[in-house]
């Protein structure tokens, strides 16, 4: 600062009146005399003699001074002119080369096309033998790169490279076939060139084509002759510009002392800013202790008289310690001195450290205001920190109660001694808040636990005069600085209010918890230990804090509502109880994800012939969409299973359904489809103990043998549902009675922190240690899971196989003779008597008579009858025909058509299923 002030020059401090006109460079050089008596010349004056040394030329062209800027500008202009001339020359040469190449190629092609003997050569048996020598001779004579003669199909007769004769010409020949001359610019293997294609006409008809081409490099070259001359002229111009600039620079350097225009302008601006615009007092004291300069702020802080400059600092009526410091000239750093009612921080440095004039410069700061400001800034910083912590610390979970607790915990003890959050009951369950309902204490936090406030879970009765009720009705925070004088708050509960006052709580801020137009509840901040009551600034902070928390609480409320709806929908879509059947002992478990509702489902579907189908599926995603899609797929599986389809065919139909769902959603929303699902479908037959399984992108089933060993059967893994294009395959497993088949969804074995193979091995280990019953197996599997937070649904089914006893199965082969029907009726009666089902003999005989008669009439030669004694009495007729019978209503005059109607009336269910060898018509009767 001393050096800068030394360069400024001048006398005493200037008062803010009119600005002093800036000096010219010559005036500054002639009048440069420091304000301090006996001071040494400034650095500019001391270095002025150096401008005549050879280094001045380097300074002149350095670019920082005025001369350097002029020099750089002239050089740039010359260089731009040179570059422009070179570019123009190159462009002109390229244009001329292209025009010349086009003219030459057209001329050569036309001359060759019109040459005598060309047409006759084209008609000769071997055109290439005649035309190739001529074309090569003409090419060398005209100095073109190629002359190609071709027929009207573009097949070459001539070419500089003989191996390309007979190949198709590369280029556009359509205009030439129409009788026009065409030229085109291309880049070939020999570089940029121009080729022309002209027609060869005979009596006005195009009988052939001639193409001639030449590279632009052959007709160019002028630029190489002109460019050196242009560069020499540019170098001469640049040298002259440099010499002229050097002459001008020496004169400018002597006048400006090497300063640039920006530096010269800044000298006056810095002088005024340092001395009069800063919020610090500046004092310059000479070596003998006289005040040489004082800016306006120094006059204000020290209350100096108007004639202070030039007087000794000990004569300015300053405090002794302050005057002694200024007169001594010693170094001081942030020394605090009391001057009247101010605390001033003084910094002082000598001016003669680097050869400057004797004296010192002192700066003064009013630390009284700074200390007050620092205190307010600290409070503001603490409040900003609390708001930041509220932003990142409130709403870490999508739970309404936990979010309210985070708000209360954040406010205590940083803002209040106690904080309570009261919400409407509907908000806690995710519903819309209703102002008429009662508030419930949701969160309470305080510096002590014995405060006589309502506890968590208690209902909060409000009267209209209470601060919380007034805040909810007005939508604004209510401040009660002194609860002892708040009659409306006392009217809410006088006995509890008295206990609160005795406890020491004396001030309250009640802020409504608003999210948009919804009022979710109210937040109360209580103060007890701090004697000062809440003020209006703290009310603004409380509103900001509650506003940020309200968004998180409303998000949690909305999530709770959506989660509840999704869980309700999912529960309604899943089977509530398993159907009755005797083929499998089944235990199941369904665990929904804690973070959201997924689309996992399972089903047990009784089929014809005592068979049972097991289904496990998983829809991609979570929420209402996944649950709704799961319901659609589960309904589809129910409908498809009624057709008695094999597992692979059922998955194929399900795959088409998912693809249509994707397509419909994509067309409706305009986005890519997001639906996807996996499924495993298994059919178990207790008669043959055969289990047929197919899966679509689903984890493989696990099989526990009767001896306790565990394996994952090799079931072909088809693509997930919705991809389409690939067939599904089945696997047939013959299961011993007592085997346990374990079906599950990927939530049981997949985890973000481990590979699926690890999950499958953990599942194998838990199954190997499970008890013999399906219930023991499900319990062992779920107990072995780590206690981490479930991120996906889990569906688990354990089915232990049974086999239908041989004495409950009756089979007969029936010849294709109507007379055999009576034998079947007799055999059925005897078998029902052995089973003790004589009551069903009449209806069973009638049903089988109709089914066997239809099979003999329409089904072919191979007829087989089977009866199964299970939970129902099942009658089955096998035949080799693939035609399905249809139920119809016969007219009064019809002689037939009533057989299947009788079967439908007498049986509980009936239907048809297809086999590789034909079909089976079956009917079920309930047991007496």
XYZ file of C-alpha atoms in Angstrom, residues 370-388 414-415 527 530 535-539 541:
29
model
C -17.786 -6.311 13.707
C -18.228 -8.076 16.997
C -21.936 -7.423 16.983
C -22.156 -8.580 13.389
C -20.107 -11.689 14.126
C -22.520 -12.628 16.889
C -25.506 -12.280 14.582
C -23.670 -14.129 11.834
C -22.967 -17.013 14.209
C -26.648 -17.245 15.089
C -27.581 -17.147 11.392
C -25.011 -19.834 10.614
C -26.390 -22.092 13.350
C -29.904 -21.644 11.977
C -28.766 -22.390 8.441
C -26.999 -25.503 9.717
C -30.192 -26.608 11.410
C -32.233 -26.050 8.241
C -29.643 -28.006 6.264
C -30.861 -26.658 19.217
C -34.052 -24.646 18.904
C -39.034 -23.304 26.001
C -33.647 -20.513 28.447
C -39.269 -13.858 19.313
C -40.548 -13.095 15.824
C -37.273 -14.130 14.131
C -37.518 -17.544 15.762
C -41.113 -17.816 14.534
C -37.252 -20.158 11.623
